[in-house]
PDB file of C-alpha atoms in Angstrom:
ATOM      1  CA  MET A   1      48.840  -9.885-127.530  1.00 47.00           C
ATOM      2  CA  ASN A   2      51.324  -9.592-125.135  1.00 63.00           C
ATOM      3  CA  LYS A   3      53.112  -6.728-127.052  1.00 88.00           C
ATOM      4  CA  LEU A   4      54.814  -4.911-125.673  1.00 95.00           C
ATOM      5  CA  LEU A   5      53.482  -1.555-126.005  1.00 98.00           C
ATOM      6  CA  HIS A   6      53.766   2.244-125.110  1.00 98.00           C
ATOM      7  CA  ILE A   7      50.560   3.085-122.398  1.00 98.00           C
ATOM      8  CA  ALA A   8      49.965   6.461-121.010  1.00 98.00           C
ATOM      9  CA  ILE A   9      48.406   5.808-117.384  1.00 98.00           C
ATOM     10  CA  LEU A  10      46.495   8.594-116.745  1.00 98.00           C
ATOM     11  CA  LYS A  11      46.132   9.396-112.592  1.00 98.00           C
ATOM     12  CA  GLY A  12      45.409  12.106-109.979  1.00 97.00           C
ATOM     13  CA  GLY A  13      43.056  14.431-111.974  1.00 95.00           C
ATOM     14  CA  TRP A  14      41.270  16.992-110.058  1.00 91.00           C
ATOM     15  CA  SER A  15      38.202  15.351-108.949  1.00 88.00           C
ATOM     16  CA  ALA A  16      36.921  14.733-105.699  1.00 83.00           C
ATOM     17  CA  GLU A  17      39.535  11.045-106.208  1.00 88.00           C
ATOM     18  CA  ARG A  18      42.574  12.967-107.334  1.00 93.00           C
ATOM     19  CA  GLU A  19      43.978  11.220-104.264  1.00 93.00           C
ATOM     20  CA  VAL A  20      42.995   7.586-104.910  1.00 92.00           C
ATOM     21  CA  SER A  21      43.274   7.609-108.494  1.00 95.00           C
ATOM     22  CA  LEU A  22      47.282   8.527-108.043  1.00 97.00           C
ATOM     23  CA  VAL A  23      47.329   5.128-106.233  1.00 96.00           C
ATOM     24  CA  SER A  24      45.682   3.211-108.484  1.00 97.00           C
ATOM     25  CA  GLY A  25      47.689   5.027-111.368  1.00 98.00           C
ATOM     26  CA  ALA A  26      50.423   3.738-110.171  1.00 98.00           C
ATOM     27  CA  ALA A  27      49.608   0.788-109.290  1.00 97.00           C
ATOM     28  CA  CYS A  28      49.418  -0.033-112.814  1.00 98.00           C
ATOM     29  CA  ALA A  29      52.127   1.196-113.871  1.00 98.00           C
ATOM     30  CA  LYS A  30      54.016  -1.028-111.403  1.00 97.00           C
ATOM     31  CA  ALA A  31      51.958  -4.351-113.026  1.00 97.00           C
ATOM     32  CA  LEU A  32      52.579  -3.169-116.681  1.00 98.00           C
ATOM     33  CA  ALA A  33      56.292  -2.400-116.369  1.00 98.00           C
ATOM     34  CA  SER A  34      56.884  -5.631-114.776  1.00 97.00           C
ATOM     35  CA  LEU A  35      55.410  -7.134-118.008  1.00 98.00           C
ATOM     36  CA  GLY A  36      58.290  -5.315-119.959  1.00 98.00           C
ATOM     37  CA  HIS A  37      56.026  -2.366-121.659  1.00 98.00           C
ATOM     38  CA  LYS A  38      57.035   1.166-121.924  1.00 98.00           C
ATOM     39  CA  VAL A  39      55.338   2.960-119.198  1.00 98.00           C
ATOM     40  CA  THR A  40      54.643   7.024-119.491  1.00 98.00           C
ATOM     41  CA  GLU A  41      52.578   7.702-116.299  1.00 98.00           C
ATOM     42  CA  ILE A  42      50.422  11.381-116.633  1.00 98.00           C
ATOM     43  CA  ASP A  43      49.392  13.355-113.376  1.00 98.00           C
ATOM     44  CA  VAL A  44      46.292  14.544-115.953  1.00 98.00           C
ATOM     45  CA  GLY A  45      45.901  18.598-116.220  1.00 96.00           C
ATOM     46  CA  ARG A  46      43.834  20.740-118.591  1.00 95.00           C
ATOM     47  CA  ASP A  47      47.035  20.079-120.600  1.00 97.00           C
ATOM     48  CA  ILE A  48      46.502  16.557-121.091  1.00 98.00           C
ATOM     49  CA  ALA A  49      45.428  16.819-125.072  1.00 98.00           C
ATOM     50  CA  ASP A  50      49.100  18.182-125.330  1.00 98.00           C
ATOM     51  CA  VAL A  51      50.695  16.144-122.911  1.00 98.00           C
ATOM     52  CA  LEU A  52      48.962  12.820-124.915  1.00 98.00           C
ATOM     53  CA  ALA A  53      50.183  14.219-128.151  1.00 98.00           C
ATOM     54  CA  ARG A  54      53.862  14.641-127.333  1.00 98.00           C
ATOM     55  CA  THR A  55      53.590  11.363-125.565  1.00 98.00           C
ATOM     56  CA  LYS A  56      52.378   9.868-128.325  1.00 98.00           C
ATOM     57  CA  PRO A  57      51.441   6.048-126.562  1.00 98.00           C
ATOM     58  CA  ASP A  58      49.783   2.763-128.367  1.00 98.00           C
ATOM     59  CA  VAL A  59      47.000   3.178-125.919  1.00 98.00           C
ATOM     60  CA  VAL A  60      46.043   4.989-122.745  1.00 98.00           C
ATOM     61  CA  PHE A  61      45.297   3.172-119.405  1.00 98.00           C
ATOM     62  CA  ASN A  62      42.110   5.664-117.490  1.00 98.00           C
ATOM     63  CA  ALA A  63      43.437   5.590-113.808  1.00 98.00           C
ATOM     64  CA  LEU A  64      41.152   8.600-113.641  1.00 97.00           C
ATOM     65  CA  HIS A  65      38.375   8.764-111.457  1.00 94.00           C
ATOM     66  CA  GLY A  66      35.528  10.815-110.920  1.00 90.00           C
ATOM     67  CA  ARG A  67      33.888  13.706-112.717  1.00 87.00           C
ATOM     68  CA  PHE A  68      36.129  14.759-116.080  1.00 91.00           C
ATOM     69  CA  GLY A  69      37.967  11.438-115.774  1.00 94.00           C
ATOM     70  CA  GLU A  70      35.098   8.610-115.445  1.00 94.00           C
ATOM     71  CA  ASP A  71      31.875  10.659-116.771  1.00 95.00           C
ATOM     72  CA  GLY A  72      32.816  10.219-120.379  1.00 96.00           C
ATOM     73  CA  CYS A  73      35.032  13.881-120.445  1.00 96.00           C
ATOM     74  CA  MET A  74      38.467  12.002-120.823  1.00 98.00           C
ATOM     75  CA  GLN A  75      37.525   8.652-123.292  1.00 98.00           C
ATOM     76  CA  GLY A  76      35.814  12.315-125.730  1.00 98.00           C
ATOM     77  CA  LEU A  77      38.755  13.502-125.842  1.00 98.00           C
ATOM     78  CA  LEU A  78      40.869  10.452-126.716  1.00 98.00           C
ATOM     79  CA  GLU A  79      38.374   9.445-128.691  1.00 97.00           C
ATOM     80  CA  LEU A  80      38.618  12.669-131.084  1.00 97.00           C
ATOM     81  CA  MET A  81      42.518  12.279-130.904  1.00 97.00           C
ATOM     82  CA  GLY A  82      41.758   8.485-131.676  1.00 97.00           C
ATOM     83  CA  ILE A  83      43.421   6.938-129.522  1.00 97.00           C
ATOM     84  CA  PRO A  84      42.591   3.921-127.369  1.00 98.00           C
ATOM     85  CA  TYR A  85      42.046   3.579-124.199  1.00 98.00           C
ATOM     86  CA  THR A  86      40.836   1.006-121.242  1.00 98.00           C
ATOM     87  CA  HIS A  87      37.201   0.873-119.241  1.00 97.00           C
ATOM     88  CA  SER A  88      33.832   1.424-121.029  1.00 97.00           C
ATOM     89  CA  GLY A  89      33.570   4.546-123.569  1.00 97.00           C
ATOM     90  CA  VAL A  90      31.788   7.222-123.818  1.00 97.00           C
ATOM     91  CA  MET A  91      28.443   6.679-123.544  1.00 97.00           C
ATOM     92  CA  ALA A  92      28.413   3.951-121.354  1.00 98.00           C
ATOM     93  CA  SER A  93      30.240   6.234-118.950  1.00 97.00           C
ATOM     94  CA  SER A  94      28.607   9.362-119.093  1.00 96.00           C
ATOM     95  CA  ILE A  95      25.063   7.630-118.549  1.00 97.00           C
ATOM     96  CA  ALA A  96      26.968   5.175-115.149  1.00 96.00           C
ATOM     97  CA  MET A  97      28.197   8.360-113.877  1.00 94.00           C
ATOM     98  CA  ASP A  98      24.971  10.908-113.778  1.00 94.00           C
ATOM     99  CA  LYS A  99      23.268   8.195-110.864  1.00 94.00           C
ATOM    100  CA  PRO A 100      20.036   8.986-111.707  1.00 95.00           C
ATOM    101  CA  MET A 101      20.000   8.251-115.252  1.00 96.00           C
ATOM    102  CA  ALA A 102      21.449   5.225-114.365  1.00 97.00           C
ATOM    103  CA  LYS A 103      19.293   3.772-111.805  1.00 97.00           C
ATOM    104  CA  LYS A 104      16.258   4.527-114.702  1.00 97.00           C
ATOM    105  CA  ILE A 105      17.986   2.482-117.226  1.00 98.00           C
ATOM    106  CA  PHE A 106      18.331   0.103-114.765  1.00 98.00           C
ATOM    107  CA  GLU A 107      14.454  -0.379-113.854  1.00 98.00           C
ATOM    108  CA  SER A 108      13.773  -0.173-117.012  1.00 98.00           C
ATOM    109  CA  ILE A 109      14.837  -3.964-117.690  1.00 98.00           C
ATOM    110  CA  GLY A 110      13.493  -5.146-114.231  1.00 98.00           C
ATOM    111  CA  LEU A 111      16.838  -3.981-111.779  1.00 98.00           C
ATOM    112  CA  ARG A 112      15.896  -3.268-108.828  1.00 98.00           C
ATOM    113  CA  CYS A 113      16.472  -0.216-107.091  1.00 98.00           C
ATOM    114  CA  PRO A 114      15.928   1.534-104.290  1.00 97.00           C
ATOM    115  CA  LYS A 115      13.459   4.060-104.341  1.00 96.00           C
ATOM    116  CA  GLY A 116      14.218   7.967-104.299  1.00 95.00           C
ATOM    117  CA  MET A 117      14.491  10.767-106.251  1.00 95.00           C
ATOM    118  CA  GLU A 118      16.580  13.992-107.623  1.00 95.00           C
ATOM    119  CA  LEU A 119      16.140  17.110-105.916  1.00 93.00           C
ATOM    120  CA  THR A 120      18.263  20.641-106.461  1.00 90.00           C
ATOM    121  CA  ARG A 121      19.850  21.861-103.292  1.00 87.00           C
ATOM    122  CA  GLU A 122      17.123  24.339-102.980  1.00 89.00           C
ATOM    123  CA  GLU A 123      15.285  21.457-103.709  1.00 91.00           C
ATOM    124  CA  LEU A 124      16.486  19.812-100.411  1.00 89.00           C
ATOM    125  CA  LEU A 125      16.631  22.462 -97.976  1.00 88.00           C
ATOM    126  CA  LYS A 126      13.320  22.399 -98.023  1.00 90.00           C
ATOM    127  CA  GLY A 127      12.710  19.957 -95.400  1.00 87.00           C
ATOM    128  CA  ASP A 128      12.963  16.049 -95.339  1.00 91.00           C
ATOM    129  CA  PRO A 129      12.113  14.195 -98.746  1.00 92.00           C
ATOM    130  CA  MET A 130      10.753  11.413 -97.064  1.00 94.00           C
ATOM    131  CA  LYS A 131      10.634   9.198 -94.499  1.00 94.00           C
ATOM    132  CA  ARG A 132      13.619   8.643 -92.326  1.00 93.00           C
ATOM    133  CA  PRO A 133      15.693   6.798 -92.616  1.00 94.00           C
ATOM    134  CA  PHE A 134      17.068   7.708 -96.281  1.00 94.00           C
ATOM    135  CA  VAL A 135      20.119   8.418 -97.987  1.00 94.00           C
ATOM    136  CA  ILE A 136      21.741  11.682 -99.945  1.00 93.00           C
ATOM    137  CA  LYS A 137      24.018  11.710-102.465  1.00 90.00           C
ATOM    138  CA  PRO A 138      25.319  13.476-104.986  1.00 88.00           C
ATOM    139  CA  ALA A 139      24.028  13.176-108.050  1.00 86.00           C
ATOM    140  CA  ASN A 140      27.147  12.396-109.879  1.00 82.00           C
ATOM    141  CA  GLU A 141      30.243  11.519-107.798  1.00 72.00           C
ATOM    142  CA  GLY A 142      31.625   7.859-106.553  1.00 59.00           C
ATOM    143  CA  SER A 143      33.046   6.186-104.103  1.00 48.00           C
ATOM    144  CA  SER A 144      31.059   7.433-101.693  1.00 58.00           C
ATOM    145  CA  VAL A 145      32.107  10.992-101.666  1.00 63.00           C
ATOM    146  CA  GLY A 146      29.435  13.804-100.125  1.00 72.00           C
ATOM    147  CA  VAL A 147      26.726  10.475 -99.199  1.00 85.00           C
ATOM    148  CA  HIS A 148      24.985  10.666 -95.957  1.00 87.00           C
ATOM    149  CA  ILE A 149      22.292   8.398 -94.384  1.00 89.00           C
ATOM    150  CA  VAL A 150      19.656  10.479 -92.162  1.00 91.00           C
ATOM    151  CA  THR A 151      18.558   8.858 -89.398  1.00 89.00           C
ATOM    152  CA  GLU A 152      15.716   9.244 -87.323  1.00 89.00           C
ATOM    153  CA  THR A 153      17.953  10.466 -84.386  1.00 88.00           C
ATOM    154  CA  GLU A 154      20.097  12.933 -86.493  1.00 81.00           C
ATOM    155  CA  ASN A 155      19.520  15.983 -85.095  1.00 77.00           C
ATOM    156  CA  ARG A 156      21.577  18.013 -87.518  1.00 79.00           C
ATOM    157  CA  SER A 157      19.788  19.152 -90.618  1.00 76.00           C
ATOM    158  CA  ILE A 158      20.060  18.288 -94.130  1.00 83.00           C
ATOM    159  CA  GLY A 159      21.820  22.259 -94.911  1.00 77.00           C
ATOM    160  CA  MET A 160      24.348  21.180 -92.511  1.00 77.00           C
ATOM    161  CA  MET A 161      25.459  17.294 -93.631  1.00 79.00           C
ATOM    162  CA  ILE A 162      25.575  18.145 -97.091  1.00 77.00           C
ATOM    163  CA  GLY A 163      27.459  21.884 -96.359  1.00 69.00           C
ATOM    164  CA  ASP A 164      27.711  23.766 -99.339  1.00 53.00           C
ATOM    165  CA  GLY A 165      28.836  21.118-102.078  1.00 49.00           C
ATOM    166  CA  ALA A 166      32.337  21.066-101.523  1.00 44.00           C
ATOM    167  CA  TRP A 167      31.953  17.925-104.277  1.00 44.00           C
ATOM    168  CA  ARG A 168      31.411  20.631-107.155  1.00 48.00           C
ATOM    169  CA  MET A 169      34.145  21.293-109.413  1.00 42.00           C
ATOM    170  CA  GLU A 170      34.528  25.177-108.602  1.00 42.00           C
ATOM    171  CA  ASN A 171      36.930  25.479-110.959  1.00 43.00           C
ATOM    172  CA  ALA A 172      35.369  24.086-114.070  1.00 44.00           C
ATOM    173  CA  PRO A 173      35.097  26.434-116.997  1.00 45.00           C
ATOM    174  CA  ASN A 174      31.517  26.122-115.917  1.00 47.00           C
ATOM    175  CA  PRO A 175      30.423  24.592-113.479  1.00 52.00           C
ATOM    176  CA  GLU A 176      27.125  23.019-112.626  1.00 59.00           C
ATOM    177  CA  GLN A 177      24.656  23.888-109.531  1.00 70.00           C
ATOM    178  CA  PRO A 178      25.070  20.195-106.801  1.00 79.00           C
ATOM    179  CA  ARG A 179      22.036  18.215-107.432  1.00 86.00           C
ATOM    180  CA  TYR A 180      21.636  15.216-105.227  1.00 91.00           C
ATOM    181  CA  LEU A 181      20.060  11.656-105.174  1.00 94.00           C
ATOM    182  CA  VAL A 182      17.712  11.348-102.637  1.00 95.00           C
ATOM    183  CA  GLU A 183      16.944   7.566-101.485  1.00 96.00           C
ATOM    184  CA  GLU A 184      15.661   5.044 -99.013  1.00 96.00           C
ATOM    185  CA  TYR A 185      17.756   3.708 -96.972  1.00 96.00           C
ATOM    186  CA  ILE A 186      18.814  -0.728 -97.438  1.00 96.00           C
ATOM    187  CA  PRO A 187      18.996  -2.205 -94.314  1.00 94.00           C
ATOM    188  CA  GLY A 188      21.536  -5.629 -94.332  1.00 95.00           C
ATOM    189  CA  ARG A 189      24.392  -6.053 -96.268  1.00 96.00           C
ATOM    190  CA  GLU A 190      26.443  -4.508 -98.534  1.00 96.00           C
ATOM    191  CA  ILE A 191      27.811  -6.301-101.487  1.00 97.00           C
ATOM    192  CA  THR A 192      29.443  -5.849-104.710  1.00 97.00           C
ATOM    193  CA  SER A 193      30.385  -7.934-107.747  1.00 98.00           C
ATOM    194  CA  ALA A 194      33.025  -7.093-110.338  1.00 98.00           C
ATOM    195  CA  VAL A 195      32.319  -7.836-113.890  1.00 98.00           C
ATOM    196  CA  LEU A 196      35.395  -8.029-116.105  1.00 98.00           C
ATOM    197  CA  ASN A 197      34.855  -8.804-120.205  1.00 95.00           C
ATOM    198  CA  ASP A 198      31.416  -9.767-120.034  1.00 96.00           C
ATOM    199  CA  LYS A 199      31.646 -12.022-117.274  1.00 97.00           C
ATOM    200  CA  ALA A 200      30.966 -11.877-113.707  1.00 98.00           C
ATOM    201  CA  LEU A 201      34.240 -12.505-111.663  1.00 98.00           C
ATOM    202  CA  GLY A 202      32.112 -13.379-108.666  1.00 98.00           C
ATOM    203  CA  VAL A 203      30.421 -11.690-104.724  1.00 98.00           C
ATOM    204  CA  THR A 204      32.649  -9.873-102.172  1.00 98.00           C
ATOM    205  CA  GLU A 205      30.745  -8.787 -98.357  1.00 97.00           C
ATOM    206  CA  LEU A 206      31.922  -5.641 -96.913  1.00 95.00           C
ATOM    207  CA  ARG A 207      31.684  -5.480 -93.382  1.00 92.00           C
ATOM    208  CA  THR A 208      32.862  -2.005 -92.209  1.00 82.00           C
ATOM    209  CA  LYS A 209      33.650  -1.971 -88.046  1.00 75.00           C
ATOM    210  CA  SER A 210      31.311   1.416 -87.630  1.00 56.00           C
ATOM    211  CA  GLY A 211      29.837   3.013 -89.593  1.00 57.00           C
ATOM    212  CA  PHE A 212      28.875   2.170 -93.628  1.00 54.00           C
ATOM    213  CA  TYR A 213      31.040   1.922 -96.362  1.00 49.00           C
ATOM    214  CA  ASP A 214      32.573   5.437 -96.487  1.00 47.00           C
ATOM    215  CA  TYR A 215      35.004   7.132 -98.634  1.00 48.00           C
ATOM    216  CA  GLU A 216      37.203   6.992 -95.450  1.00 54.00           C
ATOM    217  CA  ASN A 217      35.987   3.326 -94.648  1.00 48.00           C
ATOM    218  CA  LYS A 218      36.823   2.490 -97.963  1.00 52.00           C
ATOM    219  CA  TYR A 219      40.185   3.474 -98.735  1.00 49.00           C
ATOM    220  CA  THR A 220      41.388   3.305 -94.586  1.00 52.00           C
ATOM    221  CA  GLY A 221      43.424  -0.515 -94.298  1.00 58.00           C
ATOM    222  CA  GLY A 222      41.806  -1.936 -90.960  1.00 67.00           C
ATOM    223  CA  LYS A 223      37.994  -0.662 -91.390  1.00 71.00           C
ATOM    224  CA  THR A 224      36.577  -2.983 -93.565  1.00 84.00           C
ATOM    225  CA  GLU A 225      36.699  -6.298 -93.279  1.00 92.00           C
ATOM    226  CA  HIS A 226      36.780  -8.052 -97.184  1.00 94.00           C
ATOM    227  CA  LEU A 227      34.599 -11.389 -96.819  1.00 96.00           C
ATOM    228  CA  CYS A 228      35.336 -12.827-100.399  1.00 96.00           C
ATOM    229  CA  PRO A 229      33.383 -14.996-101.253  1.00 97.00           C
ATOM    230  CA  ALA A 230      30.983 -13.221-100.074  1.00 98.00           C
ATOM    231  CA  PRO A 231      29.182 -15.755 -97.542  1.00 97.00           C
ATOM    232  CA  LEU A 232      25.598 -15.371 -99.564  1.00 97.00           C
ATOM    233  CA  PRO A 233      22.636 -18.508-100.217  1.00 97.00           C
ATOM    234  CA  LYS A 234      23.704 -19.510-103.381  1.00 97.00           C
ATOM    235  CA  GLU A 235      20.406 -17.699-105.172  1.00 98.00           C
ATOM    236  CA  ILE A 236      21.364 -14.577-103.307  1.00 98.00           C
ATOM    237  CA  TYR A 237      24.942 -14.811-104.956  1.00 98.00           C
ATOM    238  CA  GLU A 238      24.329 -16.301-108.257  1.00 98.00           C
ATOM    239  CA  GLU A 239      21.391 -13.035-108.487  1.00 98.00           C
ATOM    240  CA  THR A 240      23.691 -11.109-107.869  1.00 98.00           C
ATOM    241  CA  MET A 241      26.245 -11.546-110.247  1.00 98.00           C
ATOM    242  CA  ARG A 242      23.448 -11.235-112.433  1.00 98.00           C
ATOM    243  CA  MET A 243      21.972  -8.115-111.281  1.00 98.00           C
ATOM    244  CA  ALA A 244      25.867  -6.116-111.448  1.00 98.00           C
ATOM    245  CA  LEU A 245      26.158  -8.394-115.615  1.00 98.00           C
ATOM    246  CA  ALA A 246      23.036  -6.649-116.686  1.00 98.00           C
ATOM    247  CA  ALA A 247      24.282  -3.356-115.280  1.00 98.00           C
ATOM    248  CA  HIS A 248      26.792  -3.701-117.060  1.00 98.00           C
ATOM    249  CA  ARG A 249      25.250  -5.013-120.594  1.00 98.00           C
ATOM    250  CA  VAL A 250      22.311  -2.746-120.402  1.00 98.00           C
ATOM    251  CA  LEU A 251      24.520   0.209-120.113  1.00 98.00           C
ATOM    252  CA  GLY A 252      27.154  -0.996-123.459  1.00 97.00           C
ATOM    253  CA  CYS A 253      29.677  -0.713-120.695  1.00 98.00           C
ATOM    254  CA  ARG A 254      33.006  -2.239-121.541  1.00 96.00           C
ATOM    255  CA  GLY A 255      36.110  -4.114-120.328  1.00 97.00           C
ATOM    256  CA  LEU A 256      35.628  -3.859-115.650  1.00 98.00           C
ATOM    257  CA  THR A 257      32.935  -2.611-113.972  1.00 98.00           C
ATOM    258  CA  ARG A 258      32.154  -2.855-110.416  1.00 98.00           C
ATOM    259  CA  SER A 259      28.706  -2.746-109.292  1.00 98.00           C
ATOM    260  CA  ASP A 260      27.385  -2.123-105.981  1.00 97.00           C
ATOM    261  CA  LEU A 261      24.207  -3.606-103.851  1.00 97.00           C
ATOM    262  CA  ARG A 262      22.165  -3.471-100.445  1.00 97.00           C
ATOM    263  CA  TYR A 263      21.145  -7.310 -99.249  1.00 98.00           C
ATOM    264  CA  ASP A 264      17.792  -7.359 -96.754  1.00 97.00           C
ATOM    265  CA  GLU A 265      18.351 -11.201 -95.218  1.00 95.00           C
ATOM    266  CA  SER A 266      14.609 -10.479 -94.176  1.00 95.00           C
ATOM    267  CA  ARG A 267      13.121 -10.042 -97.668  1.00 95.00           C
ATOM    268  CA  GLY A 268      14.561 -12.923 -99.023  1.00 94.00           C
ATOM    269  CA  MET A 269      15.466 -12.100-102.781  1.00 95.00           C
ATOM    270  CA  GLU A 270      13.655  -9.400-102.721  1.00 97.00           C
ATOM    271  CA  GLY A 271      16.025  -7.648-100.143  1.00 97.00           C
ATOM    272  CA  LEU A 272      18.628  -7.515-103.198  1.00 98.00           C
ATOM    273  CA  TYR A 273      19.067  -3.643-104.737  1.00 98.00           C
ATOM    274  CA  LEU A 274      21.318  -2.455-107.467  1.00 98.00           C
ATOM    275  CA  LEU A 275      22.846   1.219-105.923  1.00 96.00           C
ATOM    276  CA  GLU A 276      25.676   1.523-108.881  1.00 96.00           C
ATOM    277  CA  ILE A 277      27.512   0.884-111.540  1.00 97.00           C
ATOM    278  CA  ASN A 278      31.583   1.673-111.188  1.00 96.00           C
ATOM    279  CA  THR A 279      33.027   1.435-114.893  1.00 97.00           C
ATOM    280  CA  GLN A 280      36.518   2.783-113.741  1.00 96.00           C
ATOM    281  CA  PRO A 281      36.713   0.763-110.584  1.00 96.00           C
ATOM    282  CA  GLY A 282      39.653   1.888-107.248  1.00 94.00           C
ATOM    283  CA  MET A 283      42.927  -0.373-108.651  1.00 95.00           C
ATOM    284  CA  THR A 284      44.377   0.002-105.086  1.00 87.00           C
ATOM    285  CA  PRO A 285      46.027  -2.154-102.816  1.00 80.00           C
ATOM    286  CA  LEU A 286      42.298  -2.140-101.198  1.00 81.00           C
ATOM    287  CA  SER A 287      40.219  -2.402-104.179  1.00 92.00           C
ATOM    288  CA  LEU A 288      37.243  -4.149-104.822  1.00 95.00           C
ATOM    289  CA  SER A 289      38.239  -6.029-107.784  1.00 97.00           C
ATOM    290  CA  PRO A 290      41.203  -6.671-108.623  1.00 97.00           C
ATOM    291  CA  GLU A 291      41.020  -8.677-105.178  1.00 97.00           C
ATOM    292  CA  LEU A 292      37.556 -10.322-107.208  1.00 98.00           C
ATOM    293  CA  ALA A 293      40.006 -10.934-110.059  1.00 97.00           C
ATOM    294  CA  ALA A 294      41.822 -12.774-108.034  1.00 97.00           C
ATOM    295  CA  TYR A 295      39.185 -14.916-106.304  1.00 97.00           C
ATOM    296  CA  ALA A 296      38.531 -15.607-110.637  1.00 97.00           C
ATOM    297  CA  GLY A 297      42.700 -16.751-110.428  1.00 97.00           C
ATOM    298  CA  ILE A 298      43.610 -14.068-112.683  1.00 97.00           C
ATOM    299  CA  SER A 299      46.384 -11.442-111.211  1.00 97.00           C
ATOM    300  CA  PHE A 300      46.743  -8.289-110.855  1.00 97.00           C
ATOM    301  CA  GLU A 301      48.878  -8.361-114.342  1.00 97.00           C
ATOM    302  CA  LYS A 302      46.938 -10.148-115.746  1.00 97.00           C
ATOM    303  CA  LEU A 303      44.224  -8.150-114.734  1.00 97.00           C
ATOM    304  CA  VAL A 304      45.405  -4.848-116.540  1.00 98.00           C
ATOM    305  CA  GLN A 305      46.734  -6.805-119.456  1.00 98.00           C
ATOM    306  CA  MET A 306      43.491  -7.579-120.202  1.00 97.00           C
ATOM    307  CA  LEU A 307      42.125  -4.747-120.001  1.00 98.00           C
ATOM    308  CA  VAL A 308      44.980  -3.203-122.441  1.00 97.00           C
ATOM    309  CA  ASP A 309      44.087  -6.304-124.472  1.00 97.00           C
ATOM    310  CA  ASP A 310      40.182  -5.728-124.421  1.00 96.00           C
ATOM    311  CA  ALA A 311      40.946  -1.974-125.799  1.00 97.00           C
ATOM    312  CA  LEU A 312      43.325  -2.563-128.688  1.00 96.00           C
ATOM    313  CA  LYS A 313      40.320  -5.348-129.946  1.00 89.00           C
ATOM    314  CA  ASP A 314      37.670  -3.259-129.877  1.00 61.00           C
ATOM    315  CA  GLN A 315      38.833   0.412-131.017  1.00 62.00           C
ATOM    316  CA  MET A 316      42.103   0.292-132.491  1.00 55.00           C
ATOM    317  CA  PRO A 317      43.443  -3.051-133.473  1.00 46.00           C
ATOM    318  CA  ASN A 318      45.820  -2.509-135.882  1.00 46.00           C
ATOM    319  CA  VAL A 319      48.304  -0.020-133.521  1.00 48.00           C
ATOM    320  CA  LYS A 320      51.676  -0.862-134.214  1.00 50.00           C
ATOM    321  CA  CYS A 321      53.582  -1.958-130.685  1.00 48.00           C
ATOM    322  CA  GLN A 322      57.379  -0.900-129.667  1.00 48.00           C
ATOM    323  CA  LYS A 323      59.915  -2.606-130.507  1.00 39.00           C
TER     324      LYS A 323
END
């Protein structure tokens, strides 16, 4: 397409992933401006509908992460306003952010996921819901916010680990009670695969210097080694990409997604487990999806342009571009 457009970059917001979103948004804005587009960066607040109405962009590049930006809420607003936007639509975004629901759909088509259950805070505080080790994570957050691995030697109570559910959106108009996904812990290797426009780009393995791939290890330089392409057996590498593409397709995702998996190599093919899918993966200097795109021969500038092109193609083919 390569026509000059007025592109609004949505970033920031008020989720637990605000700071990461600000970095993603700034990187995307710089890349799109370098291509000649008129770019308006918007730090999203609750007046976003009014701001967009005044801004009048041709298309929105959604660089928000987490709730209210990645979970279908912002997508629904943009649909109502008739503004084309990047990444997945309302339904796919909503289901992907709800980990227990997404997991049910993945399992329904034969994708292997860790055994688990959805619990309320009250249910979780009654005691260990399964044999240790197991993982506790918020049902609807990303970037490993609030994730805990409960080991056999863990001395803290579950109540101490989860605290008061700090990731809950206390400033939401109708804040919901926190829900948790509890899953068996899968030992082994942390791997991820990105899908762009219905094609898997490759696989990266993540090796942290300490602990697991949590929020700090994701976004602090030097704490995690990215092995791209992942040094995996050919059949495991290909199966990882197949699972990522299947997850992308079954939810009806579009544009760019990234699926996270665990691989227990002692079990061979049966040791590959899908954890979750991210419909708006990070676009920071440490982010995995741009790294996988680069491995596939796609520069960062080309990547963001492809996402904009996809938004216009799928939603508003007759958008008038900037002169």
